[in-house]
PDB file of C-alpha atoms in Angstrom:
ATOM      1  CA  UNK A  29     -49.879 -88.481 -20.374  1.00 74.00           C
ATOM      2  CA  UNK A  30     -52.271 -90.257 -22.718  1.00 85.00           C
ATOM      3  CA  UNK A  31     -54.398 -88.268 -25.161  1.00 92.00           C
ATOM      4  CA  UNK A  32     -58.067 -89.152 -24.707  1.00 96.00           C
ATOM      5  CA  UNK A  33     -60.666 -88.379 -27.348  1.00 97.00           C
ATOM      6  CA  UNK A  34     -64.378 -88.576 -26.744  1.00 98.00           C
ATOM      7  CA  UNK A  35     -67.086 -88.539 -29.377  1.00 97.00           C
ATOM      8  CA  UNK A  36     -69.483 -86.874 -29.645  1.00 98.00           C
ATOM      9  CA  UNK A  37     -68.440 -83.802 -27.694  1.00 97.00           C
ATOM     10  CA  UNK A  38     -72.091 -82.847 -27.235  1.00 97.00           C
ATOM     11  CA  UNK A  39     -75.516 -83.966 -28.340  1.00 97.00           C
ATOM     12  CA  UNK A  40     -79.172 -83.163 -27.908  1.00 97.00           C
ATOM     13  CA  UNK A  41     -81.382 -86.230 -27.879  1.00 97.00           C
ATOM     14  CA  UNK A  42     -85.049 -87.087 -27.651  1.00 97.00           C
ATOM     15  CA  UNK A  43     -86.320 -88.941 -24.617  1.00 97.00           C
ATOM     16  CA  UNK A  44     -86.603 -92.665 -25.079  1.00 97.00           C
ATOM     17  CA  UNK A  45     -83.672 -92.864 -27.484  1.00 97.00           C
ATOM     18  CA  UNK A  46     -80.173 -94.206 -26.809  1.00 98.00           C
ATOM     19  CA  UNK A  47     -76.765 -92.707 -27.471  1.00 98.00           C
ATOM     20  CA  UNK A  48     -73.367 -94.388 -27.620  1.00 98.00           C
ATOM     21  CA  UNK A  49     -70.329 -92.392 -26.521  1.00 98.00           C
ATOM     22  CA  UNK A  50     -66.885 -93.420 -27.692  1.00 98.00           C
ATOM     23  CA  UNK A  51     -63.590 -93.042 -25.854  1.00 98.00           C
ATOM     24  CA  UNK A  52     -60.334 -93.523 -27.761  1.00 98.00           C
ATOM     25  CA  UNK A  53     -56.873 -93.386 -26.161  1.00 97.00           C
ATOM     26  CA  UNK A  54     -53.662 -92.913 -28.117  1.00 95.00           C
ATOM     27  CA  UNK A  55     -51.801 -95.572 -26.114  1.00 93.00           C
ATOM     28  CA  UNK A  56     -52.632 -98.801 -24.311  1.00 92.00           C
ATOM     29  CA  UNK A  57     -53.898 -98.236 -20.776  1.00 90.00           C
ATOM     30  CA  UNK A  58     -54.622-100.569 -17.913  1.00 87.00           C
ATOM     31  CA  UNK A  59     -57.792 -99.018 -16.590  1.00 87.00           C
ATOM     32  CA  UNK A  60     -60.687 -97.161 -18.222  1.00 93.00           C
ATOM     33  CA  UNK A  61     -63.542 -95.573 -16.316  1.00 94.00           C
ATOM     34  CA  UNK A  62     -66.802 -93.804 -17.072  1.00 97.00           C
ATOM     35  CA  UNK A  63     -68.079 -90.939 -14.916  1.00 97.00           C
ATOM     36  CA  UNK A  64     -71.176 -88.779 -14.851  1.00 97.00           C
ATOM     37  CA  UNK A  65     -71.057 -85.141 -13.850  1.00 96.00           C
ATOM     38  CA  UNK A  66     -74.406 -83.452 -13.365  1.00 93.00           C
ATOM     39  CA  UNK A  67     -74.569 -79.672 -13.758  1.00 87.00           C
ATOM     40  CA  UNK A  68     -72.627 -77.873 -11.029  1.00 87.00           C
ATOM     41  CA  UNK A  69     -71.723 -81.084  -9.259  1.00 91.00           C
ATOM     42  CA  UNK A  70     -68.804 -83.395  -8.705  1.00 93.00           C
ATOM     43  CA  UNK A  71     -67.929 -86.537 -10.610  1.00 95.00           C
ATOM     44  CA  UNK A  72     -69.692 -89.819  -9.895  1.00 95.00           C
ATOM     45  CA  UNK A  73     -68.205 -93.087 -11.082  1.00 94.00           C
ATOM     46  CA  UNK A  74     -70.586 -95.107 -13.240  1.00 96.00           C
ATOM     47  CA  UNK A  75     -68.401 -98.128 -13.907  1.00 95.00           C
ATOM     48  CA  UNK A  76     -64.972 -99.525 -14.590  1.00 93.00           C
ATOM     49  CA  UNK A  77     -64.636-100.783 -18.157  1.00 94.00           C
ATOM     50  CA  UNK A  78     -62.861-104.131 -18.140  1.00 88.00           C
ATOM     51  CA  UNK A  79     -61.119-105.340 -21.248  1.00 89.00           C
ATOM     52  CA  UNK A  80     -62.624-108.572 -22.473  1.00 85.00           C
ATOM     53  CA  UNK A  81     -65.194-108.910 -19.714  1.00 87.00           C
ATOM     54  CA  UNK A  82     -68.272-107.230 -18.272  1.00 91.00           C
ATOM     55  CA  UNK A  83     -67.875-103.801 -16.733  1.00 94.00           C
ATOM     56  CA  UNK A  84     -67.942-103.350 -12.960  1.00 93.00           C
ATOM     57  CA  UNK A  85     -70.814-101.044 -12.044  1.00 95.00           C
ATOM     58  CA  UNK A  86     -71.136 -98.793  -9.017  1.00 93.00           C
ATOM     59  CA  UNK A  87     -74.145 -98.739  -6.765  1.00 93.00           C
ATOM     60  CA  UNK A  88     -77.057 -97.068  -8.502  1.00 95.00           C
ATOM     61  CA  UNK A  89     -75.888 -97.846 -12.030  1.00 97.00           C
ATOM     62  CA  UNK A  90     -76.953-100.925 -13.998  1.00 97.00           C
ATOM     63  CA  UNK A  91     -75.860-102.567 -17.195  1.00 97.00           C
ATOM     64  CA  UNK A  92     -79.275-102.323 -18.855  1.00 97.00           C
ATOM     65  CA  UNK A  93     -79.209 -98.536 -18.549  1.00 98.00           C
ATOM     66  CA  UNK A  94     -75.486 -97.988 -19.180  1.00 98.00           C
ATOM     67  CA  UNK A  95     -74.069-100.841 -21.263  1.00 98.00           C
ATOM     68  CA  UNK A  96     -70.293-100.552 -21.647  1.00 97.00           C
ATOM     69  CA  UNK A  97     -67.902-102.199 -24.032  1.00 96.00           C
ATOM     70  CA  UNK A  98     -64.124-102.399 -23.972  1.00 96.00           C
ATOM     71  CA  UNK A  99     -62.900-104.534 -26.852  1.00 95.00           C
ATOM     72  CA  UNK A 100     -59.215-103.623 -26.445  1.00 94.00           C
ATOM     73  CA  UNK A 101     -56.755-101.593 -24.362  1.00 94.00           C
ATOM     74  CA  UNK A 102     -57.342 -98.305 -26.190  1.00 95.00           C
ATOM     75  CA  UNK A 103     -61.100 -98.068 -26.767  1.00 97.00           C
ATOM     76  CA  UNK A 104     -64.347 -98.124 -24.823  1.00 97.00           C
ATOM     77  CA  UNK A 105     -67.969 -97.154 -25.369  1.00 98.00           C
ATOM     78  CA  UNK A 106     -70.722 -96.126 -22.987  1.00 98.00           C
ATOM     79  CA  UNK A 107     -74.344 -96.267 -24.102  1.00 98.00           C
ATOM     80  CA  UNK A 108     -76.989 -94.236 -22.307  1.00 98.00           C
ATOM     81  CA  UNK A 109     -80.195 -96.174 -22.953  1.00 98.00           C
ATOM     82  CA  UNK A 110     -83.822 -95.099 -22.997  1.00 97.00           C
ATOM     83  CA  UNK A 111     -82.855 -91.560 -22.094  1.00 97.00           C
ATOM     84  CA  UNK A 112     -84.916 -89.218 -19.949  1.00 96.00           C
ATOM     85  CA  UNK A 113     -84.274 -85.562 -19.000  1.00 95.00           C
ATOM     86  CA  UNK A 114     -82.636 -86.773 -15.775  1.00 95.00           C
ATOM     87  CA  UNK A 115     -79.834 -88.236 -17.892  1.00 97.00           C
ATOM     88  CA  UNK A 116     -78.797 -84.753 -19.012  1.00 96.00           C
ATOM     89  CA  UNK A 117     -75.193 -84.601 -17.805  1.00 97.00           C
ATOM     90  CA  UNK A 118     -71.593 -84.566 -18.825  1.00 97.00           C
ATOM     91  CA  UNK A 119     -70.236 -88.073 -19.360  1.00 98.00           C
ATOM     92  CA  UNK A 120     -66.483 -88.421 -18.925  1.00 98.00           C
ATOM     93  CA  UNK A 121     -64.045 -91.138 -19.813  1.00 97.00           C
ATOM     94  CA  UNK A 122     -60.865 -91.489 -17.798  1.00 94.00           C
ATOM     95  CA  UNK A 123     -57.838 -93.761 -18.019  1.00 92.00           C
ATOM     96  CA  UNK A 124     -54.995 -94.897 -15.827  1.00 87.00           C
ATOM     97  CA  UNK A 125     -51.822 -96.682 -16.779  1.00 79.00           C
ATOM     98  CA  UNK A 126     -51.308 -98.108 -13.316  1.00 71.00           C
ATOM     99  CA  UNK A 127     -53.402 -98.630 -10.273  1.00 67.00           C
ATOM    100  CA  UNK A 128     -55.399 -95.573  -9.210  1.00 62.00           C
ATOM    101  CA  UNK A 129     -54.026 -95.979  -5.725  1.00 66.00           C
ATOM    102  CA  UNK A 130     -50.680 -94.629  -6.900  1.00 73.00           C
ATOM    103  CA  UNK A 131     -51.227 -92.984 -10.270  1.00 79.00           C
ATOM    104  CA  UNK A 132     -53.600 -90.222 -11.314  1.00 85.00           C
ATOM    105  CA  UNK A 133     -56.380 -90.816 -13.790  1.00 88.00           C
ATOM    106  CA  UNK A 134     -56.471 -88.675 -16.884  1.00 92.00           C
ATOM    107  CA  UNK A 135     -59.708 -87.462 -18.411  1.00 95.00           C
ATOM    108  CA  UNK A 136     -61.191 -86.729 -21.777  1.00 94.00           C
ATOM    109  CA  UNK A 137     -63.105 -83.491 -22.261  1.00 96.00           C
ATOM    110  CA  UNK A 138     -66.445 -85.218 -21.868  1.00 97.00           C
ATOM    111  CA  UNK A 139     -69.699 -85.536 -23.766  1.00 98.00           C
ATOM    112  CA  UNK A 140     -72.331 -82.946 -22.931  1.00 97.00           C
ATOM    113  CA  UNK A 141     -75.690 -84.601 -23.262  1.00 97.00           C
ATOM    114  CA  UNK A 142     -79.058 -82.831 -23.171  1.00 96.00           C
ATOM    115  CA  UNK A 143     -82.308 -84.764 -23.290  1.00 96.00           C
ATOM    116  CA  UNK A 144     -85.477 -83.043 -24.478  1.00 94.00           C
TER     117      UNK A 144
ATOM    118  CA  UNK B  10     -68.910 -93.834  -1.864  1.00 34.00           C
ATOM    119  CA  UNK B  11     -70.331 -91.082  -3.974  1.00 35.00           C
ATOM    120  CA  UNK B  12     -69.487 -87.467  -3.473  1.00 38.00           C
ATOM    121  CA  UNK B  13     -72.267 -85.160  -4.524  1.00 35.00           C
ATOM    122  CA  UNK B  14     -72.520 -81.431  -3.934  1.00 37.00           C
ATOM    123  CA  UNK B  15     -75.615 -79.405  -4.657  1.00 46.00           C
ATOM    124  CA  UNK B  16     -73.894 -76.018  -4.501  1.00 64.00           C
ATOM    125  CA  UNK B  17     -70.235 -75.575  -5.292  1.00 80.00           C
ATOM    126  CA  UNK B  18     -68.355 -73.510  -2.701  1.00 91.00           C
ATOM    127  CA  UNK B  19     -66.832 -70.460  -4.357  1.00 94.00           C
ATOM    128  CA  UNK B  20     -63.566 -68.716  -3.550  1.00 96.00           C
ATOM    129  CA  UNK B  21     -62.990 -65.246  -4.978  1.00 96.00           C
ATOM    130  CA  UNK B  22     -59.392 -64.046  -5.071  1.00 97.00           C
ATOM    131  CA  UNK B  23     -57.751 -60.908  -6.370  1.00 97.00           C
ATOM    132  CA  UNK B  24     -55.298 -61.466  -9.201  1.00 97.00           C
ATOM    133  CA  UNK B  25     -51.791 -61.730  -7.805  1.00 97.00           C
ATOM    134  CA  UNK B  26     -52.902 -62.915  -4.375  1.00 97.00           C
ATOM    135  CA  UNK B  27     -52.408 -66.452  -3.102  1.00 97.00           C
ATOM    136  CA  UNK B  28     -55.319 -68.910  -3.108  1.00 97.00           C
ATOM    137  CA  UNK B  29     -55.948 -71.694  -0.634  1.00 97.00           C
ATOM    138  CA  UNK B  30     -58.472 -74.388  -1.463  1.00 97.00           C
ATOM    139  CA  UNK B  31     -59.359 -76.878   1.234  1.00 95.00           C
ATOM    140  CA  UNK B  32     -60.577 -80.450   1.183  1.00 94.00           C
ATOM    141  CA  UNK B  33     -61.546 -82.857   3.953  1.00 92.00           C
ATOM    142  CA  UNK B  34     -61.268 -86.575   3.264  1.00 89.00           C
ATOM    143  CA  UNK B  35     -63.024 -89.401   5.024  1.00 82.00           C
ATOM    144  CA  UNK B  36     -60.861 -92.505   4.740  1.00 82.00           C
ATOM    145  CA  UNK B  37     -58.034 -92.528   7.268  1.00 84.00           C
ATOM    146  CA  UNK B  38     -56.451 -95.434   5.367  1.00 83.00           C
ATOM    147  CA  UNK B  39     -56.091 -93.422   2.152  1.00 85.00           C
ATOM    148  CA  UNK B  40     -52.459 -93.111   1.162  1.00 86.00           C
ATOM    149  CA  UNK B  41     -52.677 -91.156  -2.062  1.00 89.00           C
ATOM    150  CA  UNK B  42     -54.425 -87.902  -2.951  1.00 92.00           C
ATOM    151  CA  UNK B  43     -54.830 -85.974  -6.166  1.00 93.00           C
ATOM    152  CA  UNK B  44     -55.887 -82.448  -7.095  1.00 96.00           C
ATOM    153  CA  UNK B  45     -57.635 -81.759 -10.385  1.00 96.00           C
ATOM    154  CA  UNK B  46     -58.516 -78.514 -12.152  1.00 97.00           C
ATOM    155  CA  UNK B  47     -61.590 -78.390 -14.366  1.00 97.00           C
ATOM    156  CA  UNK B  48     -62.014 -75.429 -16.667  1.00 96.00           C
ATOM    157  CA  UNK B  49     -65.362 -74.652 -18.214  1.00 93.00           C
ATOM    158  CA  UNK B  50     -66.184 -77.046 -21.034  1.00 92.00           C
ATOM    159  CA  UNK B  51     -63.260 -79.357 -20.334  1.00 95.00           C
ATOM    160  CA  UNK B  52     -62.500 -82.507 -18.423  1.00 96.00           C
ATOM    161  CA  UNK B  53     -60.608 -82.513 -15.126  1.00 95.00           C
ATOM    162  CA  UNK B  54     -56.884 -81.938 -15.552  1.00 96.00           C
ATOM    163  CA  UNK B  55     -54.329 -83.444 -13.160  1.00 94.00           C
ATOM    164  CA  UNK B  56     -52.455 -80.760 -11.190  1.00 95.00           C
ATOM    165  CA  UNK B  57     -50.508 -82.448  -8.435  1.00 96.00           C
ATOM    166  CA  UNK B  58     -50.601 -85.504  -6.207  1.00 94.00           C
ATOM    167  CA  UNK B  59     -49.231 -86.426  -2.804  1.00 94.00           C
ATOM    168  CA  UNK B  60     -48.627 -89.680  -0.960  1.00 92.00           C
ATOM    169  CA  UNK B  61     -49.388 -90.109   2.706  1.00 90.00           C
ATOM    170  CA  UNK B  62     -45.721 -90.400   3.637  1.00 92.00           C
ATOM    171  CA  UNK B  63     -45.369 -86.693   2.794  1.00 95.00           C
ATOM    172  CA  UNK B  64     -46.801 -83.575   4.438  1.00 96.00           C
ATOM    173  CA  UNK B  65     -46.074 -81.209   1.602  1.00 97.00           C
ATOM    174  CA  UNK B  66     -45.356 -81.296  -2.084  1.00 97.00           C
ATOM    175  CA  UNK B  67     -44.592 -78.407  -4.381  1.00 97.00           C
ATOM    176  CA  UNK B  68     -45.142 -77.931  -8.063  1.00 94.00           C
ATOM    177  CA  UNK B  69     -45.013 -74.941 -10.301  1.00 92.00           C
ATOM    178  CA  UNK B  70     -46.901 -72.222  -8.373  1.00 96.00           C
ATOM    179  CA  UNK B  71     -48.870 -74.893  -6.519  1.00 98.00           C
ATOM    180  CA  UNK B  72     -48.294 -76.553  -3.166  1.00 98.00           C
ATOM    181  CA  UNK B  73     -50.333 -79.336  -1.617  1.00 97.00           C
ATOM    182  CA  UNK B  74     -50.363 -79.787   2.156  1.00 97.00           C
ATOM    183  CA  UNK B  75     -51.555 -82.960   3.840  1.00 96.00           C
ATOM    184  CA  UNK B  76     -52.597 -83.127   7.495  1.00 95.00           C
ATOM    185  CA  UNK B  77     -53.328 -86.766   8.266  1.00 93.00           C
ATOM    186  CA  UNK B  78     -54.242 -86.030  11.881  1.00 93.00           C
ATOM    187  CA  UNK B  79     -57.347 -84.104  10.894  1.00 93.00           C
ATOM    188  CA  UNK B  80     -57.746 -85.705   7.438  1.00 92.00           C
ATOM    189  CA  UNK B  81     -57.333 -82.435   5.607  1.00 94.00           C
ATOM    190  CA  UNK B  82     -55.782 -81.451   2.294  1.00 94.00           C
ATOM    191  CA  UNK B  83     -55.136 -78.013   0.946  1.00 96.00           C
ATOM    192  CA  UNK B  84     -54.035 -76.699  -2.425  1.00 97.00           C
ATOM    193  CA  UNK B  85     -52.190 -73.421  -2.412  1.00 98.00           C
ATOM    194  CA  UNK B  86     -51.809 -71.430  -5.620  1.00 98.00           C
ATOM    195  CA  UNK B  87     -49.236 -68.661  -5.560  1.00 97.00           C
ATOM    196  CA  UNK B  88     -49.753 -65.365  -7.423  1.00 97.00           C
ATOM    197  CA  UNK B  89     -53.163 -66.391  -8.730  1.00 97.00           C
ATOM    198  CA  UNK B  90     -53.798 -65.586 -12.377  1.00 97.00           C
ATOM    199  CA  UNK B  91     -57.017 -65.277 -14.409  1.00 96.00           C
ATOM    200  CA  UNK B  92     -56.154 -68.589 -16.060  1.00 96.00           C
ATOM    201  CA  UNK B  93     -56.450 -70.251 -12.655  1.00 97.00           C
ATOM    202  CA  UNK B  94     -60.218 -69.636 -12.678  1.00 97.00           C
ATOM    203  CA  UNK B  95     -61.756 -73.120 -12.626  1.00 97.00           C
ATOM    204  CA  UNK B  96     -63.309 -75.717 -10.364  1.00 96.00           C
ATOM    205  CA  UNK B  97     -60.801 -77.613  -8.248  1.00 97.00           C
ATOM    206  CA  UNK B  98     -61.424 -81.143  -7.008  1.00 96.00           C
ATOM    207  CA  UNK B  99     -59.524 -83.272  -4.532  1.00 95.00           C
ATOM    208  CA  UNK B 100     -59.723 -87.029  -5.013  1.00 93.00           C
ATOM    209  CA  UNK B 101     -58.723 -90.139  -3.089  1.00 89.00           C
ATOM    210  CA  UNK B 102     -58.716 -93.885  -3.836  1.00 78.00           C
ATOM    211  CA  UNK B 103     -61.662 -95.640  -2.234  1.00 74.00           C
ATOM    212  CA  UNK B 104     -63.786 -98.743  -2.191  1.00 59.00           C
ATOM    213  CA  UNK B 105     -61.086-101.308  -1.557  1.00 51.00           C
ATOM    214  CA  UNK B 106     -60.300-101.689  -5.227  1.00 51.00           C
ATOM    215  CA  UNK B 107     -59.257 -99.503  -8.060  1.00 66.00           C
ATOM    216  CA  UNK B 108     -61.567 -96.521  -8.023  1.00 77.00           C
ATOM    217  CA  UNK B 109     -61.364 -92.900  -6.908  1.00 83.00           C
ATOM    218  CA  UNK B 110     -63.817 -90.711  -5.019  1.00 88.00           C
ATOM    219  CA  UNK B 111     -63.974 -87.015  -5.840  1.00 92.00           C
ATOM    220  CA  UNK B 112     -64.692 -84.220  -3.393  1.00 91.00           C
ATOM    221  CA  UNK B 113     -67.488 -81.753  -4.048  1.00 90.00           C
ATOM    222  CA  UNK B 114     -65.192 -79.207  -5.678  1.00 94.00           C
ATOM    223  CA  UNK B 115     -64.427 -75.536  -5.129  1.00 96.00           C
ATOM    224  CA  UNK B 116     -64.949 -72.864  -7.760  1.00 96.00           C
ATOM    225  CA  UNK B 117     -62.085 -70.380  -7.884  1.00 97.00           C
ATOM    226  CA  UNK B 118     -62.910 -66.974  -9.320  1.00 96.00           C
ATOM    227  CA  UNK B 119     -59.988 -64.664 -10.002  1.00 97.00           C
ATOM    228  CA  UNK B 120     -60.814 -60.977  -9.944  1.00 95.00           C
ATOM    229  CA  UNK B 121     -58.638 -58.999 -12.373  1.00 92.00           C
TER     230      UNK B 121
END
């Protein structure tokens, strides 16, 4: 399976600032996704990163708060904007080489974000 | 939709015993299911998947059972080892397009 690298692995940020998280894959993939995982909870999909077009956001997530880029088939970024303590979470990138209805997604190790 | 759990269910198992982790799914039209293992400080790792045309699938020390009648999945781990300690999630495609919904997860604690 693809090797997925996320940067940074963790960060501590001040409220009101923004942080951009990078996701790099070692091979071209069809689909890239961004998830949030709050402490002790399951994964919630933020958006699907679409190559060359705007991301597709899930209910409760908006582009102004979580702008996403995907300039090519191996790289994506997620920005967490104007951060507040409620944004303290693990942010995970995942990829799929086919459709997720018949192939598993594979995940990076996440970015652990704490907001003071 | 979203799957959010406030308190992870926990399963404690003696080392060497078998573990059974259960998952109920909601979409009767789902035809593909995945189990993930998430160790502390890491991302979810794919363990095994199963398609709806199967009732059972076996991997190395793991077996997934699918009961479509009651919309239930289980993951069985044989001869549980300390390295099996993790949170286990089931997942299914959802939403009518290419996304996946995760279950609330079960924390497996292996007692040496």
